[in-house]
Amino acid sequence: MKPLYIVTNNPLSKEKFESKFKIIYLERKAAMDVLKKVRDEIHLGHELLTHPLMSSVKPNETPYRTVCLSIEKGCLDMQSLDIIEGAIHTTEKFLRDFKTPDWSERILQDFQVIDCDLIHHAIE
């Protein structure tokens, strides 16, 4: 895999990966904020290395999102842009049609583990 950095709002992902990778941590931000930050980074020439909706957990169900991008910058990667725009559109649709439940702290921690584990298996 290419050298990478991580954009996340997941405190567990930040804690687990910050010793190995550069992290852009969006503390107390929504998953949609992560997707929009990733889109901004793609516009700067970074390439998407993990899919922003890479689990069966629906975008309105989990408040956490962790995405990997290439450190190297190049020309605008249209495939990365198409994927992130599709993820933003899908997330907007789910959030409009189905509100995110008011999860307990225990369930929120479970979502952190799921999100972190998906990225761990994608990059290690």
Backbone as JSON, one array per atom type, in Angstrom:
{
  "sequence": "MKPLYIVTNNPLSKEKFESKFKIIYLERKAAMDVLKKVRDEIHLGHELLTHPLMSSVKPNETPYRTVCLSIEKGCLDMQSLDIIEGAIHTTEKFLRDFKTPDWSERILQDFQVIDCDLIHHAIE",
  "N": [[0.85, -1.18, 0.0], [0.41, 2.28, -0.62], [2.28, 5.02, 0.88], [0.55, 6.58, 3.58], [-1.94, 8.76, 5.08], [-4.32, 9.56, 7.67], [-7.7, 10.48, 7.99], [-9.98, 11.2, 10.45], [-12.73, 11.01, 12.79], [-12.82, 9.48, 14.92], [-11.97, 8.71, 18.14], [-10.69, 6.36, 19.02], [-9.46, 5.32, 16.71], [-7.65, 7.39, 16.24], [-6.04, 7.18, 18.56], [-5.01, 4.57, 18.23], [-3.58, 4.64, 15.77], [-1.94, 6.92, 15.65], [0.76, 6.8, 16.3], [1.98, 5.65, 14.14], [1.08, 6.83, 11.78], [0.37, 9.93, 10.1], [-2.22, 11.88, 11.38], [-5.28, 13.44, 10.74], [-7.32, 14.71, 12.89], [-10.62, 15.08, 13.58], [-12.02, 16.2, 16.01], [-14.92, 15.64, 17.9], [-16.58, 16.02, 15.71], [-18.95, 15.41, 13.07], [-19.57, 12.41, 11.12], [-20.09, 13.17, 8.5], [-18.61, 15.53, 8.33], [-16.05, 14.48, 8.28], [-16.1, 13.16, 5.78], [-16.39, 15.38, 4.07], [-14.01, 16.74, 4.61], [-12.2, 14.86, 3.65], [-12.91, 14.97, 0.94], [-12.03, 17.59, 0.39], [-9.28, 17.18, 0.7], [-8.79, 15.41, -1.4], [-9.29, 17.11, -3.54], [-6.99, 18.58, -3.33], [-5.17, 16.92, -4.42], [-4.62, 14.46, -3.28], [-4.97, 10.89, -3.06], [-7.67, 8.65, -2.65], [-7.47, 5.93, -0.48], [-8.85, 4.06, 1.0], [-12.2, 2.91, 1.05], [-14.75, 5.23, 1.76], [-17.19, 4.38, 2.8], [-16.99, 1.75, 3.94], [-18.27, -0.44, 5.25], [-20.93, -2.6, 6.43], [-22.48, -1.18, 8.08], [-24.86, 1.26, 8.2], [-24.7, 4.65, 6.92], [-26.13, 6.5, 8.49], [-26.21, 5.3, 10.93], [-23.79, 5.04, 12.36], [-21.68, 7.3, 14.09], [-19.02, 7.55, 13.51], [-16.14, 7.79, 11.41], [-13.43, 6.75, 9.51], [-10.86, 7.35, 7.27], [-8.43, 6.6, 4.79], [-5.83, 8.26, 3.05], [-3.6, 8.98, 0.3], [-0.27, 10.03, 0.94], [1.32, 11.26, -0.94], [0.87, 13.78, -3.39], [-0.85, 14.41, -6.41], [-2.16, 14.9, -9.66], [-5.64, 15.8, -9.78], [-7.48, 13.09, -8.77], [-9.87, 11.54, -10.42], [-11.38, 9.22, -9.99], [-11.2, 8.86, -7.21], [-12.48, 11.22, -6.45], [-15.06, 10.8, -7.51], [-15.86, 8.61, -5.93], [-15.84, 9.68, -3.28], [-17.68, 11.75, -3.55], [-19.96, 10.27, -4.14], [-20.2, 8.89, -1.73], [-20.71, 11.0, 0.03], [-23.15, 11.89, -1.01], [-24.76, 9.58, -0.6], [-24.63, 9.4, 2.19], [-25.86, 11.83, 2.92], [-28.43, 11.29, 1.96], [-29.22, 9.09, 3.58], [-29.11, 10.33, 6.11], [-31.05, 12.25, 5.83], [-33.35, 10.72, 5.45], [-33.37, 8.86, 7.54], [-32.83, 9.4, 10.78], [-29.92, 9.64, 12.92], [-29.72, 7.44, 15.59], [-29.95, 8.14, 19.15], [-27.46, 7.02, 20.61], [-26.3, 4.9, 23.29], [-23.45, 5.29, 25.49], [-21.96, 2.93, 25.56], [-22.69, 1.62, 23.17], [-21.76, 3.51, 21.35], [-19.02, 3.24, 21.8], [-18.71, 0.65, 20.81], [-19.18, 1.16, 18.07], [-16.92, 2.71, 17.57], [-14.91, 0.79, 17.83], [-15.59, -0.97, 15.73], [-15.25, 0.7, 13.44], [-12.5, 1.39, 13.71], [-11.31, -1.16, 13.61], [-11.95, -2.01, 11.01], [-10.35, -0.26, 9.45], [-7.84, -0.92, 10.46], [-7.54, -3.59, 9.5], [-7.52, -3.04, 6.81], [-5.15, -1.67, 6.35], [-3.01, -2.94, 7.56]],
  "CA": [[0.0, 0.0, 0.0], [1.13, 3.55, -0.69], [2.34, 5.78, 2.15], [-0.78, 7.14, 3.79], [-2.34, 9.45, 6.3], [-5.67, 9.2, 8.07], [-8.66, 11.5, 8.43], [-10.94, 10.49, 11.31], [-13.36, 11.63, 13.96], [-12.9, 8.38, 15.88], [-10.86, 8.8, 19.09], [-9.98, 5.09, 19.09], [-8.57, 5.27, 15.55], [-6.57, 8.35, 16.51], [-5.15, 6.59, 19.56], [-4.35, 3.36, 17.71], [-2.74, 4.84, 14.59], [-1.17, 8.16, 15.63], [2.21, 6.55, 16.42], [2.47, 5.14, 12.86], [0.6, 7.6, 10.64], [-0.14, 11.28, 10.31], [-3.67, 11.85, 11.6], [-6.09, 14.65, 10.82], [-8.36, 14.31, 13.83], [-11.73, 16.02, 13.64], [-12.6, 15.92, 17.32], [-16.33, 16.01, 18.11], [-17.21, 16.36, 14.43], [-19.8, 14.35, 12.52], [-19.0, 11.61, 10.03], [-20.19, 13.98, 7.28], [-17.47, 16.45, 8.34], [-14.9, 13.68, 7.83], [-16.23, 12.97, 4.33], [-16.12, 16.66, 3.39], [-12.57, 17.0, 4.74], [-11.56, 13.95, 2.69], [-13.13, 15.56, -0.39], [-11.11, 18.72, 0.28], [-7.93, 16.63, 0.52], [-8.75, 14.87, -2.77], [-9.15, 18.27, -4.43], [-5.6, 19.02, -3.24], [-4.35, 15.97, -5.17], [-4.43, 13.19, -2.58], [-5.78, 9.79, -3.6], [-8.41, 7.85, -1.68], [-6.91, 4.58, -0.38], [-9.88, 3.18, 1.56], [-13.54, 3.4, 0.71], [-15.32, 5.95, 2.9], [-18.36, 3.66, 3.34], [-16.52, 0.38, 3.78], [-18.86, -1.46, 6.12], [-22.37, -2.79, 6.25], [-23.16, -0.24, 8.98], [-25.41, 2.36, 7.38], [-24.1, 5.95, 7.26], [-26.87, 7.2, 9.54], [-26.17, 4.54, 12.17], [-22.56, 5.26, 13.11], [-21.16, 8.66, 14.02], [-17.57, 7.53, 13.31], [-15.66, 7.51, 10.06], [-11.98, 6.82, 9.35], [-10.54, 7.2, 5.85], [-7.01, 6.73, 4.48], [-5.48, 8.97, 1.82], [-2.18, 8.94, -0.05], [0.53, 11.2, 1.34], [1.73, 11.92, -2.19], [-0.14, 14.53, -4.13], [-0.69, 14.42, -7.86], [-3.31, 15.55, -10.29], [-6.93, 15.41, -9.2], [-7.85, 11.72, -9.11], [-11.31, 11.58, -10.64], [-12.02, 8.06, -9.36], [-11.33, 9.19, -5.79], [-13.5, 12.26, -6.33], [-16.36, 10.16, -7.73], [-16.19, 7.77, -4.77], [-16.17, 10.51, -2.12], [-18.94, 12.46, -3.84], [-21.02, 9.27, -3.98], [-20.34, 8.63, -0.29], [-21.38, 12.17, 0.61], [-24.55, 11.84, -1.46], [-25.41, 8.47, 0.09], [-24.76, 9.77, 3.6], [-26.9, 12.86, 3.0], [-29.72, 10.63, 1.76], [-29.55, 8.33, 4.79], [-29.35, 11.25, 7.23], [-32.33, 12.92, 5.57], [-34.45, 9.76, 5.56], [-33.29, 8.1, 8.8], [-31.97, 10.12, 11.73], [-29.01, 8.83, 13.72], [-30.27, 7.23, 16.94], [-29.22, 8.66, 20.3], [-26.87, 5.79, 21.12], [-25.67, 4.89, 24.61], [-21.98, 5.35, 25.43], [-21.46, 1.58, 25.26], [-22.88, 1.37, 21.73], [-20.82, 4.4, 20.65], [-17.71, 2.59, 21.88], [-18.74, -0.46, 19.85], [-19.0, 1.73, 16.74], [-15.52, 3.1, 17.46], [-14.15, -0.44, 17.61], [-15.88, -1.45, 14.36], [-14.59, 1.61, 12.49], [-11.06, 1.24, 13.86], [-10.94, -2.5, 13.16], [-12.01, -2.03, 9.54], [-9.16, 0.41, 8.92], [-6.69, -1.75, 10.85], [-7.41, -4.71, 8.56], [-7.26, -2.52, 5.46], [-3.81, -1.09, 6.19], [-1.94, -3.72, 8.19]],
  "C": [[0.89, 1.24, 0.0], [1.25, 4.16, 0.7], [1.05, 6.57, 2.34], [-0.86, 8.01, 5.03], [-3.83, 9.22, 6.49], [-6.46, 10.44, 8.45], [-9.74, 10.76, 9.22], [-11.58, 11.42, 12.33], [-13.47, 10.61, 15.1], [-11.72, 8.46, 16.85], [-10.06, 7.51, 19.21], [-9.03, 4.93, 17.91], [-7.39, 6.21, 15.74], [-5.55, 7.73, 17.45], [-4.36, 5.42, 18.99], [-3.31, 3.65, 16.63], [-1.81, 6.04, 14.65], [0.33, 7.94, 15.78], [2.81, 6.1, 15.09], [2.17, 6.06, 11.68], [0.26, 9.03, 11.06], [-1.66, 11.17, 10.41], [-4.22, 13.27, 11.51], [-7.3, 14.23, 11.65], [-9.4, 15.41, 13.94], [-12.54, 15.73, 14.91], [-14.02, 16.48, 17.43], [-17.02, 16.51, 16.84], [-18.0, 15.15, 13.95], [-19.07, 13.59, 11.42], [-19.04, 12.39, 8.71], [-19.03, 14.99, 7.2], [-16.19, 15.73, 7.88], [-14.94, 13.52, 6.31], [-15.92, 14.26, 3.58], [-14.65, 17.05, 3.49], [-11.8, 16.12, 3.77], [-11.73, 14.49, 1.27], [-12.19, 16.75, -0.61], [-9.69, 18.24, 0.01], [-7.76, 16.04, -0.88], [-8.6, 16.01, -3.77], [-7.72, 18.83, -4.41], [-4.65, 18.05, -3.94], [-4.07, 14.66, -4.47], [-5.39, 12.15, -3.15], [-6.44, 9.02, -2.45], [-7.84, 6.43, -1.67], [-7.86, 3.58, 0.27], [-11.24, 3.78, 1.22], [-14.16, 4.06, 1.93], [-16.57, 5.31, 3.51], [-18.08, 2.16, 3.31], [-17.07, -0.63, 4.79], [-20.34, -1.6, 5.82], [-23.17, -1.92, 7.21], [-23.6, 0.96, 8.15], [-24.87, 3.71, 7.85], [-24.84, 6.72, 8.35], [-26.76, 6.51, 10.9], [-24.92, 4.82, 13.0], [-22.09, 6.71, 12.98], [-19.67, 8.72, 13.69], [-17.19, 7.14, 11.89], [-14.15, 7.71, 10.06], [-11.66, 6.49, 7.91], [-9.04, 7.41, 5.66], [-6.82, 7.37, 3.11], [-3.99, 8.84, 1.56], [-1.49, 10.2, 0.47], [0.92, 11.98, 0.09], [0.55, 12.63, -2.83], [0.19, 14.47, -5.61], [-1.8, 15.25, -8.45], [-4.58, 15.07, -9.6], [-7.3, 14.02, -9.7], [-9.38, 11.64, -9.2], [-12.04, 10.38, -10.02], [-12.22, 8.31, -7.86], [-12.43, 10.22, -5.57], [-14.9, 11.67, -6.52], [-16.8, 9.34, -6.52], [-16.6, 8.63, -3.58], [-17.46, 11.28, -2.34], [-20.13, 11.51, -3.69], [-21.27, 8.96, -2.51], [-21.05, 9.78, 0.41], [-22.86, 12.16, 0.25], [-25.34, 10.76, -0.71], [-25.64, 8.81, 1.56], [-25.83, 10.83, 3.8], [-28.29, 12.24, 2.89], [-30.15, 9.87, 3.02], [-29.87, 9.25, 5.96], [-30.68, 11.98, 7.07], [-33.5, 11.97, 5.86], [-34.52, 9.03, 6.9], [-32.33, 8.81, 9.74], [-31.08, 9.14, 12.49], [-29.61, 8.67, 15.12], [-29.39, 7.88, 18.01], [-28.64, 7.46, 21.05], [-26.33, 5.98, 22.54], [-24.15, 4.94, 24.43], [-21.39, 3.99, 25.06], [-21.58, 1.27, 23.76], [-21.95, 2.27, 20.92], [-19.41, 3.81, 20.68], [-17.63, 1.4, 20.93], [-18.54, 0.05, 18.43], [-17.56, 2.21, 16.53], [-14.65, 1.89, 17.14], [-14.36, -0.96, 16.19], [-15.13, -0.61, 13.34], [-13.07, 1.43, 12.53], [-10.58, -0.11, 13.32], [-10.96, -2.62, 11.64], [-10.76, -1.4, 8.93], [-7.91, -0.4, 9.25], [-6.47, -2.88, 9.85], [-7.15, -4.25, 7.13], [-5.8, -2.1, 5.28], [-2.69, -1.92, 6.8], [-1.93, -5.14, 7.71]]
}
